[in-house]
Coordinates of C-alpha atoms and ligand atoms in Angstrom, one line a residue:
M840 CA 114.1 78.4 129.8
S841 CA 117.2 77.3 131.7
Q842 CA 118.8 79.4 134.5
P843 CA 119.6 83.1 133.8
I844 CA 122.9 83.7 132.9
R845 CA 123.1 87.2 131.5
F846 CA 122.4 90.3 134.1
T847 CA 121.8 93.7 132.2
L848 CA 120.8 97.0 133.2
S849 CA 119.0 99.8 131.3
Q850 CA 120.1 103.1 130.0
A851 CA 118.9 104.9 132.9
D852 CA 120.9 102.6 135.1
I853 CA 124.3 104.0 133.7
P854 CA 126.0 105.4 136.9
K855 CA 125.8 109.2 137.4
Q856 CA 128.8 109.6 139.5
W857 CA 132.3 108.3 139.5
Y858 CA 133.7 106.9 142.7
N859 CA 136.9 108.3 144.2
L860 CA 138.8 105.9 146.4
L861 CA 141.2 109.0 147.5
A862 CA 138.2 109.7 149.7
D863 CA 138.0 106.5 151.9
F864 CA 141.9 105.2 151.8
P865 CA 142.7 104.9 155.2
E866 CA 145.9 106.5 154.9
P867 CA 146.4 109.3 152.3
L868 CA 148.0 108.6 149.0
P869 CA 151.6 110.0 148.7
P870 CA 151.2 112.8 146.5
P871 CA 153.2 113.3 143.1
L872 CA 156.5 115.1 143.5
H873 CA 158.4 117.5 141.5
P874 CA 161.6 115.7 140.2
G875 CA 163.9 118.7 141.0
T876 CA 162.5 120.2 144.3
K877 CA 161.2 117.0 145.5
Q878 CA 158.0 118.9 146.8
P879 CA 154.7 118.0 145.8
V880 CA 153.5 119.2 142.6
T881 CA 151.2 121.8 142.3
P882 CA 148.3 122.0 140.0
D883 CA 150.0 124.7 137.8
M884 CA 152.6 122.4 137.2
M885 CA 150.5 119.9 135.6
T886 CA 148.5 122.3 133.4
A887 CA 151.6 122.2 130.9
I888 CA 150.3 118.9 129.8
F889 CA 146.6 118.5 131.1
P890 CA 143.8 120.7 131.2
E891 CA 143.0 122.6 134.4
N892 CA 139.5 120.7 134.7
L893 CA 141.3 117.2 134.7
V894 CA 144.2 118.3 136.8
M895 CA 141.7 119.5 139.7
Q896 CA 139.9 116.0 139.3
E897 CA 143.2 114.2 139.5
M898 CA 143.6 116.2 142.7
S899 CA 140.2 116.1 143.9
P900 CA 139.2 114.5 147.4
E901 CA 135.5 114.4 146.7
R902 CA 134.3 110.7 147.1
W903 CA 131.6 111.2 144.1
I904 CA 132.1 113.1 141.2
E905 CA 129.0 114.2 138.7
I906 CA 129.3 112.4 135.5
P907 CA 128.7 115.3 132.8
D908 CA 125.6 114.7 130.8
P909 CA 127.4 114.6 127.3
V910 CA 129.6 111.8 128.8
R911 CA 126.9 109.9 129.7
E912 CA 125.0 110.1 126.6
I913 CA 128.1 108.8 124.9
Y914 CA 128.4 106.0 127.3
T915 CA 124.9 104.9 126.2
L916 CA 126.3 103.6 123.0
W917 CA 127.9 100.6 124.7
R918 CA 126.9 101.1 128.7
P919 CA 125.6 99.4 131.0
T920 CA 127.7 96.5 129.9
P921 CA 126.6 93.0 130.6
L922 CA 127.4 90.7 133.4
L923 CA 127.4 87.2 132.4
R924 CA 127.7 84.0 134.5
A925 CA 130.1 81.6 132.7
V926 CA 128.2 78.3 133.3
R927 CA 130.1 76.5 130.4
F928 CA 133.5 77.5 131.5
E929 CA 132.5 76.3 135.0
K930 CA 131.5 73.1 133.6
A931 CA 134.5 72.6 131.6
L932 CA 136.5 73.4 134.7
Q933 CA 134.3 70.9 136.7
T934 CA 134.1 73.6 139.5
P935 CA 131.4 74.1 141.9
A936 CA 132.6 77.5 141.8
H937 CA 130.3 80.3 140.2
I938 CA 132.2 82.5 137.6
Y939 CA 130.5 85.9 136.8
Y940 CA 132.3 88.3 134.3
K941 CA 131.8 92.0 133.4
Y942 CA 132.2 92.3 129.5
E943 CA 133.7 95.7 128.4
G944 CA 134.8 94.5 125.2
G945 CA 131.5 95.6 123.6
S946 CA 132.5 99.1 123.3
P947 CA 133.3 100.6 120.1
A948 CA 136.9 100.4 120.5
G949 CA 136.6 96.8 121.8
S950 CA 137.5 97.4 125.3
H951 CA 137.1 99.5 128.8
K952 CA 139.1 102.3 127.5
P953 CA 136.5 104.5 126.0
N954 CA 135.1 104.9 129.7
T955 CA 137.9 107.4 130.3
A956 CA 138.7 108.4 126.7
V957 CA 135.2 109.9 126.2
A958 CA 135.5 111.7 129.5
Q959 CA 139.2 113.2 129.0
A960 CA 138.3 114.3 125.0
Y961 CA 135.1 116.0 126.5
Y962 CA 136.9 117.8 129.3
N963 CA 139.6 118.9 126.7
K964 CA 136.9 120.1 124.5
L965 CA 135.5 122.4 127.2
A966 CA 139.1 123.6 127.9
G967 CA 139.9 124.7 124.5
T968 CA 142.3 121.9 123.6
K969 CA 142.6 121.3 119.9
R970 CA 144.8 118.1 119.7
L971 CA 145.5 115.4 122.0
C972 CA 148.7 113.4 122.0
T973 CA 148.8 110.1 123.7
E974 CA 150.7 106.6 123.7
T975 CA 149.2 103.4 123.0
G976 CA 150.7 99.8 124.0
A977 CA 148.2 97.1 122.4
G978 CA 146.3 99.8 120.4
Q979 CA 143.3 99.5 122.6
W980 CA 144.0 102.8 124.2
G981 CA 145.1 104.6 121.0
S982 CA 141.9 103.5 119.4
A983 CA 139.6 104.5 122.2
L984 CA 141.2 108.0 122.2
A985 CA 140.8 108.4 118.4
F986 CA 137.0 107.4 118.8
A987 CA 136.7 110.0 121.6
C988 CA 138.7 112.6 119.8
R989 CA 136.4 112.3 116.6
L990 CA 133.2 112.5 118.6
F991 CA 134.5 115.9 120.0
G992 CA 136.2 117.2 116.8
L993 CA 139.7 117.1 118.3
D994 CA 142.6 115.9 116.3
C995 CA 144.6 112.9 117.8
T996 CA 148.3 112.0 117.4
V997 CA 149.2 108.5 118.7
Y998 CA 152.5 107.0 119.6
M999 CA 152.2 103.4 119.2
V1000 CA 154.9 101.1 120.8
R1001 CA 156.7 99.6 117.7
V1002 CA 156.3 96.0 118.8
S1003 CA 152.6 96.4 118.6
F1004 CA 152.6 98.4 115.8
D1005 CA 154.1 95.4 113.9
Q1006 CA 151.8 92.9 115.6
K1007 CA 148.9 94.6 115.2
P1008 CA 148.4 96.7 111.9
Y1009 CA 144.5 96.5 112.0
R1010 CA 144.6 98.4 115.4
K1011 CA 146.4 101.2 113.6
L1012 CA 144.1 101.3 110.6
M1013 CA 141.2 101.4 113.2
M1014 CA 142.7 104.4 114.8
Q1015 CA 143.3 105.9 111.4
A1016 CA 139.8 105.3 110.2
W1017 CA 138.9 107.4 113.2
G1018 CA 141.4 109.8 111.9
A1019 CA 144.1 109.6 114.2
N1020 CA 147.6 110.2 113.0
V1021 CA 149.8 107.2 114.1
F1022 CA 153.6 107.1 114.7
A1023 CA 155.4 103.8 115.7
S1024 CA 157.4 104.6 118.7
P1025 CA 160.1 105.1 119.2
S1026 CA 159.8 107.5 116.0
D1027 CA 161.9 110.1 114.2
H1028 CA 158.9 112.6 115.2
T1029 CA 160.4 113.8 118.4
E1030 CA 163.7 114.4 119.9
F1031 CA 163.7 111.8 122.5
G1032 CA 162.4 109.0 119.8
R1033 CA 165.4 110.0 117.6
K1034 CA 167.6 109.7 120.6
M1035 CA 166.1 105.9 121.4
L1036 CA 166.5 105.1 117.8
Q1037 CA 169.9 106.1 117.8
Q1038 CA 170.8 103.8 121.0
N1039 CA 169.0 101.2 119.2
P1040 CA 167.5 101.3 115.7
H1041 CA 165.6 98.0 116.4
S1042 CA 164.0 99.1 119.6
P1043 CA 160.8 97.2 120.3
G1044 CA 159.8 100.3 122.3
S1045 CA 157.7 100.3 125.5
L1046 CA 154.9 102.1 127.0
G1047 CA 157.7 104.6 129.0
I1048 CA 159.0 105.6 125.9
A1049 CA 155.8 106.3 123.8
I1050 CA 154.5 108.2 127.0
S1051 CA 157.7 110.4 126.7
E1052 CA 157.3 111.1 123.1
A1053 CA 153.5 112.1 123.4
I1054 CA 154.4 114.5 126.3
E1055 CA 157.1 116.1 124.2
D1056 CA 154.9 116.4 121.4
A1057 CA 152.0 118.1 123.5
V1058 CA 154.6 120.1 125.4
K1059 CA 156.0 121.6 122.3
S1060 CA 152.7 122.5 120.4
Q1061 CA 150.3 124.9 120.8
A1062 CA 146.8 124.2 121.9
A1063 CA 147.7 120.5 122.2
K1064 CA 147.6 118.4 125.5
Y1065 CA 148.4 114.8 126.6
S1066 CA 146.3 112.3 127.6
L1067 CA 146.9 109.2 129.5
G1068 CA 145.1 105.9 129.1
S1069 CA 145.8 104.3 132.5
V1070 CA 147.9 104.9 135.7
L1071 CA 146.7 108.5 137.1
N1072 CA 143.7 109.0 139.6
H1073 CA 141.3 110.4 137.0
V1074 CA 141.6 107.5 134.8
C1075 CA 141.0 105.1 137.6
L1076 CA 138.1 107.3 138.6
H1077 CA 136.5 107.1 135.2
Q1078 CA 136.8 103.6 135.0
T1079 CA 134.5 103.2 138.3
V1080 CA 131.3 103.1 136.3
I1081 CA 132.4 99.3 135.7
G1082 CA 132.2 98.3 139.3
Q1083 CA 129.4 100.3 140.2
E1084 CA 127.2 98.5 137.5
A1085 CA 128.7 95.3 138.6
I1086 CA 127.5 95.4 142.0
R1087 CA 124.0 96.2 141.1
Q1088 CA 124.3 93.3 138.5
M1089 CA 125.5 90.8 141.3
E1090 CA 122.5 91.7 143.2
L1091 CA 120.3 90.9 140.2
A1092 CA 122.1 87.6 140.1
G1093 CA 121.4 87.0 143.8
E1094 CA 124.9 86.6 144.7
E1095 CA 127.8 88.2 146.6
P1096 CA 131.2 87.8 145.0
E1097 CA 133.9 86.3 147.3
V1098 CA 136.9 86.9 144.8
I1099 CA 137.5 89.8 142.4
I1100 CA 139.9 89.7 139.8
G1101 CA 141.3 91.8 137.1
C1102 CA 144.5 92.2 134.8
I1103 CA 146.8 95.2 135.5
G1104 CA 148.9 97.2 132.9
G1105 CA 148.9 100.6 134.4
G1106 CA 145.8 99.5 136.8
S1107 CA 142.8 101.1 135.2
N1108 CA 140.4 98.5 134.6
F1109 CA 141.3 96.5 137.7
A1110 CA 140.6 99.8 139.6
G1111 CA 137.5 100.3 137.7
L1112 CA 135.9 97.0 138.8
S1113 CA 137.6 96.6 142.3
F1114 CA 137.6 100.2 143.9
P1115 CA 133.8 100.4 144.5
F1116 CA 134.2 96.9 146.1
V1117 CA 137.0 98.3 148.0
R1118 CA 134.8 101.0 149.1
R1119 CA 132.6 98.2 150.7
K1120 CA 135.4 96.5 152.2
L1121 CA 136.5 99.6 153.9
T1122 CA 132.8 100.9 154.9
E1123 CA 130.8 98.1 155.0
K1124 CA 133.6 95.6 156.6
K1125 CA 133.1 93.2 153.3
N1126 CA 135.5 90.3 153.3
Y1127 CA 136.3 90.2 149.6
R1128 CA 139.6 88.8 148.2
I1129 CA 140.7 91.1 145.3
V1130 CA 143.2 89.9 143.0
A1131 CA 145.3 92.1 140.5
V1132 CA 147.0 89.8 137.6
E1133 CA 150.0 90.9 135.7
P1134 CA 152.7 89.2 133.3
S1135 CA 155.4 87.3 135.1
S1136 CA 157.7 89.0 132.5
C1137 CA 156.7 92.6 133.5
P1138 CA 156.0 92.1 137.2
S1139 CA 156.0 95.4 138.7
V1140 CA 153.6 94.9 141.6
T1141 CA 154.6 91.3 142.2
K1142 CA 158.7 91.6 142.0
G1143 CA 158.9 95.6 141.6
E1144 CA 159.8 98.0 144.6
L1145 CA 157.4 100.5 146.0
R1146 CA 158.9 103.8 145.4
Y1147 CA 158.9 107.1 143.9
D1148 CA 159.8 106.8 140.3
F1149 CA 159.3 108.4 136.8
G1150 CA 156.0 107.6 134.9
D1151 CA 157.9 107.6 131.8
T1152 CA 161.4 106.6 130.3
A1153 CA 162.6 110.2 129.6
E1154 CA 161.9 111.5 133.2
M1155 CA 159.3 114.1 131.9
T1156 CA 156.3 113.3 134.2
P1157 CA 156.3 114.2 138.0
L1158 CA 157.7 111.1 140.6
L1159 CA 154.9 108.8 141.3
M1160 CA 154.9 106.6 144.5
M1161 CA 154.1 103.6 142.8
Y1162 CA 155.3 99.8 142.6
T1163 CA 158.1 99.9 139.7
L1164 CA 160.8 97.8 138.0
G1165 CA 162.3 101.1 137.2
H1166 CA 161.5 103.5 134.2
T1167 CA 164.4 102.4 132.1
F1168 CA 163.0 98.7 132.1
M1169 CA 162.6 97.3 128.7
P1170 CA 159.7 94.7 129.1
P1171 CA 160.0 91.5 126.6
R1172 CA 158.0 91.5 123.5
I1173 CA 155.1 89.6 125.2
H1174 CA 151.7 89.7 123.1
A1175 CA 149.7 91.5 125.9
G1176 CA 151.3 94.9 124.7
G1177 CA 149.0 96.6 127.0
L1178 CA 150.6 95.2 130.1
R1179 CA 154.2 96.3 129.2
Y1180 CA 154.5 99.1 131.7
H1181 CA 157.2 99.4 134.4
G1182 CA 155.0 100.7 137.1
M1183 CA 151.8 100.7 138.4
S1184 CA 148.9 103.4 139.2
P1185 CA 149.6 104.9 142.6
M1186 CA 146.2 104.2 143.7
V1187 CA 146.5 100.5 142.9
S1188 CA 149.9 100.5 144.4
H1189 CA 148.7 102.1 147.4
A1190 CA 145.7 99.7 147.7
K1191 CA 148.2 96.7 147.7
K1192 CA 150.5 98.4 150.1
L1193 CA 147.6 98.8 152.6
G1194 CA 146.5 95.1 152.1
L1195 CA 143.4 95.9 150.3
I1196 CA 144.5 94.0 147.4
D1197 CA 146.5 90.9 146.2
A1198 CA 148.6 90.5 143.1
V1199 CA 149.7 87.4 141.3
S1200 CA 151.6 86.8 137.8
Y1201 CA 151.7 84.7 134.9
P1202 CA 153.8 83.6 131.8
Q1203 CA 152.3 84.2 128.6
T1204 CA 151.7 80.6 127.5
K1205 CA 149.5 80.0 130.5
I1206 CA 147.5 83.2 129.4
F1207 CA 146.7 81.7 125.8
E1208 CA 145.7 78.5 127.3
A1209 CA 143.2 80.2 129.5
A1210 CA 142.0 82.5 126.8
V1211 CA 141.4 79.3 124.3
L1212 CA 139.6 77.4 127.0
F1213 CA 137.2 80.6 127.6
S1214 CA 136.8 81.0 123.8
R1215 CA 135.8 77.3 123.3
T1216 CA 133.2 77.4 126.3
E1217 CA 132.1 81.0 126.4
G1218 CA 132.5 82.2 122.8
I1219 CA 134.2 85.3 123.3
L1220 CA 137.9 85.6 122.2
P1221 CA 139.6 87.6 124.9
A1222 CA 141.9 90.2 124.5
P1223 CA 145.8 88.8 125.8
E1224 CA 145.6 91.3 128.7
A1225 CA 142.1 90.1 129.8
S1226 CA 143.2 86.8 129.5
H1227 CA 145.6 87.2 132.4
A1228 CA 142.5 87.5 134.8
I1229 CA 140.8 84.3 133.2
A1230 CA 144.2 82.4 134.1
A1231 CA 143.8 83.4 137.6
V1232 CA 140.3 82.5 137.6
I1233 CA 140.9 79.1 136.6
D1234 CA 143.3 78.7 139.3
E1235 CA 140.8 79.6 141.6
A1236 CA 138.2 77.6 140.2
V1237 CA 140.4 74.6 140.6
K1238 CA 141.0 75.4 144.1
C1239 CA 137.4 75.4 144.8
R1240 CA 137.0 72.0 143.2
Q1241 CA 140.0 70.5 145.3
E1242 CA 138.6 72.0 148.3
G1243 CA 135.1 71.2 147.5
K1244 CA 133.9 74.7 148.1
K1245 CA 131.6 76.9 145.8
R1246 CA 132.8 80.3 145.8
V1247 CA 131.5 83.1 144.0
I1248 CA 134.3 84.8 141.3
L1249 CA 134.0 88.1 139.5
F1250 CA 136.2 89.1 137.0
N1251 CA 136.7 91.9 134.4
L1252 CA 136.7 90.7 130.9
S1253 CA 138.2 94.1 129.9
G1254 CA 138.5 93.5 126.0
H1255 CA 138.2 91.2 122.9
G1256 CA 140.9 89.9 121.2
L1257 CA 139.5 90.1 117.6
L1258 CA 142.3 92.3 116.6
D1259 CA 145.1 90.2 118.4
L1260 CA 144.8 87.0 116.1
A1261 CA 148.2 86.9 115.3
A1262 CA 149.0 86.2 118.9
F1263 CA 146.6 83.4 118.9
D1264 CA 148.0 82.2 115.6
T1265 CA 151.7 81.9 117.5
Y1266 CA 149.9 80.1 120.1
L1267 CA 147.9 77.7 118.2
S1268 CA 150.8 76.8 115.8
G1269 CA 153.0 75.8 118.9
K1270 CA 155.3 78.8 118.4
M1271 CA 154.8 80.6 121.4
K1272 CA 157.4 80.9 124.2
D1273 CA 157.5 81.9 127.6
I1274 CA 159.9 85.0 127.7
E1275 CA 160.8 86.2 131.2
N1276 CA 163.9 88.3 130.9
G1277 CA 165.3 90.5 128.5
D1278 CA 164.1 91.0 125.0
Ligands
LIG713 C1 141.9 94.9 126.8 C2 142.8 95.4 127.9 N1 142.9 95.3 129.2 C3 143.8 95.9 130.1 C4 144.6 96.6 129.7 C5 145.6 97.1 130.8 O1 145.5 98.6 131.1 P1 144.8 99.0 132.5 O2 145.6 98.2 133.4 O3 145.2 100.2 132.4 O4 143.5 98.3 132.7 C6 144.8 97.0 128.2 C7 145.6 98.0 127.8 O5 146.2 98.1 126.6 C8 143.9 96.5 127.5 O6 143.7 96.6 126.2

């Protein structure tokens, strides 16, 4: 047998705790503010949309938070996820770099999203919630929550961004198969959706609009709560199982990553992989370069401002301190629907502000070029979102070749692209364009 390329852990190795970077930030994270009073929001203000147990987790200063047994038990369906060394990809790039990827696409919904969906459905069930309302961009989050709700006997309503609803009909069917009710957003199901449709009957929608619709639905219904698939502290927290496993798997591989890369939409898969490494950077003086990758058509971190802004278009959320393009920004109809968000997780934004991470951006033709090269060497057809990370990995690997340096690169392959084939069709038939501004 040739060299080992697949590094796996056993069921017993699934982390027992989530890691909370809030405990280790050298400066405290600016709190979310009430939009009227501009005072920090109190837990009772947030319980209108989230159950109290998740609100407490959102605000928790604890470094380690126990993963409940029922959640760990469900994690065993796909966790621990494998870590692979991409030797064929390295060869194609003629690079001395060693490239490793953590593959989250083997979960039932096909991405990292079930890591938090299952936890959120569990805490909502405990709190007596009967129905969860949410938004979805690419459909990955909506399908993850539909799956998780099914496991805990909760109803699920998903507002799916119009452009993805049209581009990805099979994602919608997947959600329906798990029993969710799916609306294209903007929809005529909510007051805000109707207002948006009046302004533009052909609106492609955005995550900001879909979030507003889901919150409105939750607030107006008895026993319904809202659930968010990214951005917030508790979502980043739940995703840290990825990085904790990766640290152990890199040890099995006998290497230490020097460059760590992930794509960013709201920031959760990037946070999940990188925050346990950021902890080592802060507490063990490790010198990792950690890079977040976003679309150049929706460049919240590389071109946005760090300031308080709303998380949604209708101004229903508290004000969050984050990198933002403004909550009314309408991202172009790129195929990476999960990255069409105007803002960025406050925790990821704070890590950037403190110089703990870097950010870069790529146009979509570069992304698909990277995705195709990866699929032709490693076999997996990556999600367009995850392919942003691959594009940055290629640039790092080429730099290694030019400098004649072996560096160890680790990236998060956050999901597969098997339900994004229409986007691959557009690319492979030469019809894909780079849309940088406007719609
Ligand atoms: C496969 C995949 N990766 C990444 C993302 C981006 O979200 P986040 O930044 O929260 O990880 C999405 C969002 O839908 C996704 O589906």
